[in-house]
PDB file of C-alpha atoms in Angstrom:
ATOM      1  CA  UNK B   1      14.933  88.950  48.635  1.00  0.00           C
ATOM      2  CA  UNK B   2      11.261  89.384  50.244  1.00  0.00           C
ATOM      3  CA  UNK B   3      11.384  91.885  53.168  1.00  0.00           C
ATOM      4  CA  UNK B   4       8.563  92.902  55.427  1.00  0.00           C
ATOM      5  CA  UNK B   5       9.246  95.541  57.890  1.00  0.00           C
ATOM      6  CA  UNK B   6       6.633  96.627  60.776  1.00  0.00           C
ATOM      7  CA  UNK B   7       6.367  99.849  62.695  1.00  0.00           C
ATOM      8  CA  UNK B   8       6.483 100.808  65.520  1.00  0.00           C
ATOM      9  CA  UNK B   9       8.250  98.241  67.242  1.00  0.00           C
ATOM     10  CA  UNK B  10       6.290  98.857  70.154  1.00  0.00           C
ATOM     11  CA  UNK B  11       2.855 101.167  70.899  1.00  0.00           C
ATOM     12  CA  UNK B  12       1.318 101.721  74.115  1.00  0.00           C
ATOM     13  CA  UNK B  13      -2.162 103.084  73.928  1.00  0.00           C
ATOM     14  CA  UNK B  14      -4.936 104.361  76.735  1.00  0.00           C
ATOM     15  CA  UNK B  15      -8.012 102.213  76.545  1.00  0.00           C
ATOM     16  CA  UNK B  16     -10.153 103.751  73.808  1.00  0.00           C
ATOM     17  CA  UNK B  17      -7.249 105.539  72.262  1.00  0.00           C
ATOM     18  CA  UNK B  18      -7.074 104.567  68.212  1.00  0.00           C
ATOM     19  CA  UNK B  19      -4.205 104.208  66.276  1.00  0.00           C
ATOM     20  CA  UNK B  20      -2.530 102.249  63.331  1.00  0.00           C
ATOM     21  CA  UNK B  21       0.166  99.682  62.812  1.00  0.00           C
ATOM     22  CA  UNK B  22       2.232  99.749  59.652  1.00  0.00           C
ATOM     23  CA  UNK B  23       3.441  96.959  57.732  1.00  0.00           C
ATOM     24  CA  UNK B  24       5.726  97.381  54.780  1.00  0.00           C
ATOM     25  CA  UNK B  25       6.891  94.865  52.283  1.00  0.00           C
ATOM     26  CA  UNK B  26       8.888  94.196  49.315  1.00  0.00           C
ATOM     27  CA  UNK B  27       7.786  91.503  47.008  1.00  0.00           C
ATOM     28  CA  UNK B  28       7.643  90.877  43.263  1.00  0.00           C
ATOM     29  CA  UNK B  29       3.997  90.105  42.394  1.00  0.00           C
ATOM     30  CA  UNK B  30       2.009  90.210  45.879  1.00  0.00           C
ATOM     31  CA  UNK B  31      -0.258  87.206  46.266  1.00  0.00           C
ATOM     32  CA  UNK B  32      -1.720  88.168  49.653  1.00  0.00           C
ATOM     33  CA  UNK B  33      -0.654  89.391  52.952  1.00  0.00           C
ATOM     34  CA  UNK B  34      -1.616  87.884  56.083  1.00  0.00           C
ATOM     35  CA  UNK B  35      -2.007  89.315  59.766  1.00  0.00           C
ATOM     36  CA  UNK B  36      -1.453  87.325  63.079  1.00  0.00           C
ATOM     37  CA  UNK B  37      -1.947  88.312  66.721  1.00  0.00           C
ATOM     38  CA  UNK B  38       0.307  86.536  69.288  1.00  0.00           C
ATOM     39  CA  UNK B  39      -0.145  86.474  72.916  1.00  0.00           C
ATOM     40  CA  UNK B  40       3.095  85.340  74.895  1.00  0.00           C
ATOM     41  CA  UNK B  41       4.075  82.006  75.119  1.00  0.00           C
ATOM     42  CA  UNK B  42       1.261  81.100  72.481  1.00  0.00           C
ATOM     43  CA  UNK B  43       1.669  80.575  68.552  1.00  0.00           C
ATOM     44  CA  UNK B  44       0.499  83.117  66.167  1.00  0.00           C
ATOM     45  CA  UNK B  45      -3.557  83.178  65.624  1.00  0.00           C
ATOM     46  CA  UNK B  46      -4.656  84.211  62.145  1.00  0.00           C
ATOM     47  CA  UNK B  47      -6.702  87.162  61.601  1.00  0.00           C
ATOM     48  CA  UNK B  48      -6.912  88.259  58.131  1.00  0.00           C
ATOM     49  CA  UNK B  49      -6.044  87.787  54.581  1.00  0.00           C
ATOM     50  CA  UNK B  50      -5.508  90.580  51.939  1.00  0.00           C
ATOM     51  CA  UNK B  51      -5.029  89.919  48.232  1.00  0.00           C
ATOM     52  CA  UNK B  52      -5.390  93.181  46.369  1.00  0.00           C
ATOM     53  CA  UNK B  53      -4.574  96.511  46.856  1.00  0.00           C
ATOM     54  CA  UNK B  54      -7.771  98.665  48.078  1.00  0.00           C
ATOM     55  CA  UNK B  55      -8.997  95.505  49.706  1.00  0.00           C
ATOM     56  CA  UNK B  56     -10.098  95.679  53.524  1.00  0.00           C
ATOM     57  CA  UNK B  57     -11.300  93.249  56.149  1.00  0.00           C
ATOM     58  CA  UNK B  58     -12.722  94.012  59.587  1.00  0.00           C
ATOM     59  CA  UNK B  59     -13.048  92.160  62.734  1.00  0.00           C
ATOM     60  CA  UNK B  60     -14.424  93.501  65.981  1.00  0.00           C
ATOM     61  CA  UNK B  61     -11.979  96.519  66.697  1.00  0.00           C
ATOM     62  CA  UNK B  62      -9.599  95.608  63.944  1.00  0.00           C
ATOM     63  CA  UNK B  63      -9.642  96.608  60.433  1.00  0.00           C
ATOM     64  CA  UNK B  64      -6.871  95.713  58.038  1.00  0.00           C
ATOM     65  CA  UNK B  65      -5.941  97.855  54.651  1.00  0.00           C
ATOM     66  CA  UNK B  66      -3.737  96.954  52.020  1.00  0.00           C
ATOM     67  CA  UNK B  67      -1.964  99.150  49.223  1.00  0.00           C
ATOM     68  CA  UNK B  68       0.644  98.548  46.659  1.00  0.00           C
ATOM     69  CA  UNK B  69       3.610  98.923  49.217  1.00  0.00           C
ATOM     70  CA  UNK B  70       2.147  98.498  52.762  1.00  0.00           C
ATOM     71  CA  UNK B  71      -0.564  97.531  54.984  1.00  0.00           C
ATOM     72  CA  UNK B  72      -2.286  99.077  57.921  1.00  0.00           C
ATOM     73  CA  UNK B  73      -4.074  97.282  61.040  1.00  0.00           C
ATOM     74  CA  UNK B  74      -6.251 100.130  62.335  1.00  0.00           C
ATOM     75  CA  UNK B  75      -7.452  99.373  65.857  1.00  0.00           C
ATOM     76  CA  UNK B  76     -10.460 101.478  67.109  1.00  0.00           C
ATOM     77  CA  UNK B  77     -11.030 101.969  70.844  1.00  0.00           C
ATOM     78  CA  UNK B  78      -8.884  99.324  71.849  1.00  0.00           C
ATOM     79  CA  UNK B  79      -9.184  97.616  75.050  1.00  0.00           C
ATOM     80  CA  UNK B  80      -6.640  95.896  77.345  1.00  0.00           C
ATOM     81  CA  UNK B  81      -7.515  92.592  75.864  1.00  0.00           C
ATOM     82  CA  UNK B  82      -6.349  93.795  72.393  1.00  0.00           C
ATOM     83  CA  UNK B  83      -2.626  93.936  73.916  1.00  0.00           C
ATOM     84  CA  UNK B  84      -0.674  91.379  72.073  1.00  0.00           C
ATOM     85  CA  UNK B  85       2.305  91.136  69.251  1.00  0.00           C
ATOM     86  CA  UNK B  86       0.624  91.496  65.804  1.00  0.00           C
ATOM     87  CA  UNK B  87       2.577  89.874  63.036  1.00  0.00           C
ATOM     88  CA  UNK B  88       2.205  90.513  59.319  1.00  0.00           C
ATOM     89  CA  UNK B  89       3.851  88.157  56.736  1.00  0.00           C
ATOM     90  CA  UNK B  90       3.850  87.758  52.915  1.00  0.00           C
ATOM     91  CA  UNK B  91       4.345  84.451  50.729  1.00  0.00           C
ATOM     92  CA  UNK B  92       6.946  84.766  48.199  1.00  0.00           C
ATOM     93  CA  UNK B  93       6.812  86.023  44.759  1.00  0.00           C
ATOM     94  CA  UNK B  94       7.156  83.540  41.996  1.00  0.00           C
ATOM     95  CA  UNK B  95       5.316  80.297  41.898  1.00  0.00           C
ATOM     96  CA  UNK B  96       5.710  78.834  45.148  1.00  0.00           C
ATOM     97  CA  UNK B  97       3.120  79.822  47.941  1.00  0.00           C
ATOM     98  CA  UNK B  98       4.316  77.793  50.926  1.00  0.00           C
ATOM     99  CA  UNK B  99       6.539  79.677  53.113  1.00  0.00           C
ATOM    100  CA  UNK B 100       5.604  82.961  54.973  1.00  0.00           C
ATOM    101  CA  UNK B 101       8.190  85.807  55.538  1.00  0.00           C
ATOM    102  CA  UNK B 102       7.118  87.585  58.574  1.00  0.00           C
ATOM    103  CA  UNK B 103       7.890  90.863  60.050  1.00  0.00           C
ATOM    104  CA  UNK B 104       9.290  91.404  63.659  1.00  0.00           C
ATOM    105  CA  UNK B 105       6.234  92.460  64.957  1.00  0.00           C
ATOM    106  CA  UNK B 106       4.464  95.098  66.857  1.00  0.00           C
ATOM    107  CA  UNK B 107       3.970  94.808  70.496  1.00  0.00           C
ATOM    108  CA  UNK B 108       0.826  96.679  71.445  1.00  0.00           C
ATOM    109  CA  UNK B 109       0.081  97.429  74.929  1.00  0.00           C
ATOM    110  CA  UNK B 110      -3.425  99.031  75.753  1.00  0.00           C
ATOM    111  CA  UNK B 111      -3.647 100.367  79.341  1.00  0.00           C
ATOM    112  CA  UNK B 112      -6.995 100.547  81.465  1.00  0.00           C
TER     113      UNK B 112
ATOM    114  CA  UNK J   1      -8.355  67.949  68.845  1.00  0.00           C
ATOM    115  CA  UNK J   2      -9.552  71.213  66.910  1.00  0.00           C
ATOM    116  CA  UNK J   3      -5.873  72.767  66.781  1.00  0.00           C
ATOM    117  CA  UNK J   4      -2.385  72.238  65.719  1.00  0.00           C
ATOM    118  CA  UNK J   5      -0.748  70.178  68.364  1.00  0.00           C
ATOM    119  CA  UNK J   6       2.651  70.159  69.264  1.00  0.00           C
ATOM    120  CA  UNK J   7       4.885  68.040  71.683  1.00  0.00           C
ATOM    121  CA  UNK J   8       6.525  68.585  73.928  1.00  0.00           C
ATOM    122  CA  UNK J   9       5.720  72.222  74.866  1.00  0.00           C
ATOM    123  CA  UNK J  10       9.286  72.581  76.450  1.00  0.00           C
ATOM    124  CA  UNK J  11      12.171  70.602  75.887  1.00  0.00           C
ATOM    125  CA  UNK J  12      15.661  71.100  77.726  1.00  0.00           C
ATOM    126  CA  UNK J  13      18.982  69.365  76.685  1.00  0.00           C
ATOM    127  CA  UNK J  14      22.552  69.112  76.847  1.00  0.00           C
ATOM    128  CA  UNK J  15      24.824  70.540  73.704  1.00  0.00           C
ATOM    129  CA  UNK J  16      25.368  67.754  71.453  1.00  0.00           C
ATOM    130  CA  UNK J  17      22.315  65.737  72.193  1.00  0.00           C
ATOM    131  CA  UNK J  18      19.616  64.858  69.700  1.00  0.00           C
ATOM    132  CA  UNK J  19      16.211  66.110  69.825  1.00  0.00           C
ATOM    133  CA  UNK J  20      12.923  65.231  68.125  1.00  0.00           C
ATOM    134  CA  UNK J  21       9.840  67.635  67.852  1.00  0.00           C
ATOM    135  CA  UNK J  22       6.360  66.338  67.094  1.00  0.00           C
ATOM    136  CA  UNK J  23       3.800  68.166  65.095  1.00  0.00           C
ATOM    137  CA  UNK J  24       0.094  67.093  64.878  1.00  0.00           C
ATOM    138  CA  UNK J  25      -1.821  69.094  62.071  1.00  0.00           C
ATOM    139  CA  UNK J  26      -5.429  70.185  61.895  1.00  0.00           C
ATOM    140  CA  UNK J  27      -7.192  67.092  60.427  1.00  0.00           C
ATOM    141  CA  UNK J  28      -7.763  67.426  56.624  1.00  0.00           C
ATOM    142  CA  UNK J  29      -4.941  69.910  56.331  1.00  0.00           C
ATOM    143  CA  UNK J  30      -2.397  68.816  53.508  1.00  0.00           C
ATOM    144  CA  UNK J  31       0.207  71.356  53.894  1.00  0.00           C
ATOM    145  CA  UNK J  32       2.429  71.550  57.169  1.00  0.00           C
ATOM    146  CA  UNK J  33       5.110  74.075  57.769  1.00  0.00           C
ATOM    147  CA  UNK J  34       7.894  74.499  60.523  1.00  0.00           C
ATOM    148  CA  UNK J  35       9.182  77.872  61.530  1.00  0.00           C
ATOM    149  CA  UNK J  36      11.553  79.059  64.043  1.00  0.00           C
ATOM    150  CA  UNK J  37      11.097  82.348  66.542  1.00  0.00           C
ATOM    151  CA  UNK J  38      13.694  83.955  68.544  1.00  0.00           C
ATOM    152  CA  UNK J  39      12.961  86.329  71.300  1.00  0.00           C
ATOM    153  CA  UNK J  40      11.488  89.532  69.880  1.00  0.00           C
ATOM    154  CA  UNK J  41      11.573  88.379  66.206  1.00  0.00           C
ATOM    155  CA  UNK J  42       8.732  87.193  63.815  1.00  0.00           C
ATOM    156  CA  UNK J  43       8.927  83.344  62.902  1.00  0.00           C
ATOM    157  CA  UNK J  44      11.558  82.174  60.489  1.00  0.00           C
ATOM    158  CA  UNK J  45      10.590  79.569  57.822  1.00  0.00           C
ATOM    159  CA  UNK J  46      12.419  76.296  58.087  1.00  0.00           C
ATOM    160  CA  UNK J  47      10.605  73.523  55.911  1.00  0.00           C
ATOM    161  CA  UNK J  48       7.100  73.101  54.164  1.00  0.00           C
ATOM    162  CA  UNK J  49       5.491  69.788  53.228  1.00  0.00           C
ATOM    163  CA  UNK J  50       2.685  69.267  50.680  1.00  0.00           C
ATOM    164  CA  UNK J  51       1.347  65.783  51.456  1.00  0.00           C
ATOM    165  CA  UNK J  52       4.277  63.469  52.530  1.00  0.00           C
ATOM    166  CA  UNK J  53       7.060  65.394  50.595  1.00  0.00           C
ATOM    167  CA  UNK J  54       9.043  68.455  51.338  1.00  0.00           C
ATOM    168  CA  UNK J  55       8.251  70.988  48.958  1.00  0.00           C
ATOM    169  CA  UNK J  56      10.637  73.507  50.185  1.00  0.00           C
ATOM    170  CA  UNK J  57      13.248  73.018  52.508  1.00  0.00           C
ATOM    171  CA  UNK J  58      15.231  76.243  51.908  1.00  0.00           C
ATOM    172  CA  UNK J  59      14.960  77.596  55.532  1.00  0.00           C
ATOM    173  CA  UNK J  60      16.783  74.476  56.985  1.00  0.00           C
ATOM    174  CA  UNK J  61      19.965  76.159  58.496  1.00  0.00           C
ATOM    175  CA  UNK J  62      22.199  73.305  58.138  1.00  0.00           C
ATOM    176  CA  UNK J  63      22.471  69.044  57.574  1.00  0.00           C
ATOM    177  CA  UNK J  64      21.834  68.996  61.370  1.00  0.00           C
ATOM    178  CA  UNK J  65      18.394  69.737  60.790  1.00  0.00           C
ATOM    179  CA  UNK J  66      15.849  67.111  59.071  1.00  0.00           C
ATOM    180  CA  UNK J  67      12.045  66.654  59.127  1.00  0.00           C
ATOM    181  CA  UNK J  68       9.800  64.095  58.123  1.00  0.00           C
ATOM    182  CA  UNK J  69       6.103  63.420  57.415  1.00  0.00           C
ATOM    183  CA  UNK J  70       5.796  59.764  56.392  1.00  0.00           C
ATOM    184  CA  UNK J  71       2.171  59.352  56.267  1.00  0.00           C
ATOM    185  CA  UNK J  72       1.057  63.086  55.245  1.00  0.00           C
ATOM    186  CA  UNK J  73      -0.421  63.852  58.664  1.00  0.00           C
ATOM    187  CA  UNK J  74       2.054  64.048  61.736  1.00  0.00           C
ATOM    188  CA  UNK J  75       5.390  65.531  61.288  1.00  0.00           C
ATOM    189  CA  UNK J  76       8.907  65.217  63.231  1.00  0.00           C
ATOM    190  CA  UNK J  77      11.580  67.681  63.217  1.00  0.00           C
ATOM    191  CA  UNK J  78      14.675  66.035  64.099  1.00  0.00           C
ATOM    192  CA  UNK J  79      17.942  67.955  65.115  1.00  0.00           C
ATOM    193  CA  UNK J  80      21.185  66.260  65.572  1.00  0.00           C
ATOM    194  CA  UNK J  81      24.228  67.477  67.657  1.00  0.00           C
ATOM    195  CA  UNK J  82      22.464  70.313  68.892  1.00  0.00           C
ATOM    196  CA  UNK J  83      24.120  73.692  69.864  1.00  0.00           C
ATOM    197  CA  UNK J  84      23.366  76.237  72.064  1.00  0.00           C
ATOM    198  CA  UNK J  85      22.294  78.389  68.845  1.00  0.00           C
ATOM    199  CA  UNK J  86      19.504  76.113  68.327  1.00  0.00           C
ATOM    200  CA  UNK J  87      17.757  77.477  71.293  1.00  0.00           C
ATOM    201  CA  UNK J  88      14.437  78.940  69.964  1.00  0.00           C
ATOM    202  CA  UNK J  89      10.516  78.246  69.996  1.00  0.00           C
ATOM    203  CA  UNK J  90       9.807  75.870  67.031  1.00  0.00           C
ATOM    204  CA  UNK J  91       6.441  76.409  65.682  1.00  0.00           C
ATOM    205  CA  UNK J  92       4.345  74.217  63.315  1.00  0.00           C
ATOM    206  CA  UNK J  93       1.490  75.362  61.141  1.00  0.00           C
ATOM    207  CA  UNK J  94      -0.925  73.578  58.917  1.00  0.00           C
ATOM    208  CA  UNK J  95      -3.304  74.716  56.265  1.00  0.00           C
ATOM    209  CA  UNK J  96      -5.927  73.351  53.724  1.00  0.00           C
ATOM    210  CA  UNK J  97      -3.846  73.890  50.906  1.00  0.00           C
ATOM    211  CA  UNK J  98      -0.970  76.349  49.232  1.00  0.00           C
ATOM    212  CA  UNK J  99      -2.077  79.879  49.799  1.00  0.00           C
ATOM    213  CA  UNK J 100      -4.528  79.373  52.530  1.00  0.00           C
ATOM    214  CA  UNK J 101      -4.099  80.729  55.815  1.00  0.00           C
ATOM    215  CA  UNK J 102      -1.674  79.059  58.169  1.00  0.00           C
ATOM    216  CA  UNK J 103      -2.709  77.899  61.649  1.00  0.00           C
ATOM    217  CA  UNK J 104      -0.208  77.405  63.890  1.00  0.00           C
ATOM    218  CA  UNK J 105       0.548  75.600  67.060  1.00  0.00           C
ATOM    219  CA  UNK J 106       1.498  77.072  70.487  1.00  0.00           C
ATOM    220  CA  UNK J 107       5.188  75.509  69.686  1.00  0.00           C
ATOM    221  CA  UNK J 108       8.105  73.700  71.408  1.00  0.00           C
ATOM    222  CA  UNK J 109      10.451  75.861  73.382  1.00  0.00           C
ATOM    223  CA  UNK J 110      13.979  74.315  73.093  1.00  0.00           C
ATOM    224  CA  UNK J 111      16.545  75.281  75.428  1.00  0.00           C
ATOM    225  CA  UNK J 112      20.221  74.116  74.913  1.00  0.00           C
ATOM    226  CA  UNK J 113      22.449  73.989  77.543  1.00  0.00           C
TER     227      UNK J 113
END
């Protein structure tokens, strides 16, 4: 069964204090890993897709990287507006792409 | 609208009642997904449509849950004989096709009293 585990469950940073979030996965034949941001009372907002080990994607203060076993979301010099829950998800192994298996998320709080 | 639209945004009903939740996907997106999210958890897959047909309904918890997408656009998730354990946020997403990023609506918060 596909599994996605995120750590830490919660992370509190001071504004400007860089850090990383981890997403570990077990799926046979990874065919992509998705990162989302979710604000309270809202649906997940798509950030990145990574398809192969070694790939990196960047958007403003966020950079996502992928290895064969895990993905990291690096946050450089965060601001309070980066506070949110960050979710990662993978599609199933095999031939079906449709459903995503999500981790439980990391709640990021950035203090001014 | 530009994004996925879900109605109602909130629904409160009594145990045993029937509810319908509506999802209007992004125009042109052929794939549509339903997920359920409980507090402090990631979204949990329910069902996935490609066009009008359910391509994967393996996440539906039991036969009280049913979803349709008759014209390949709007979808309705139907829950019969609601139970208190059905209380959650029901999220809908759509994508251009399989393997493409899924874009989510803001969900329907369902509360069963």
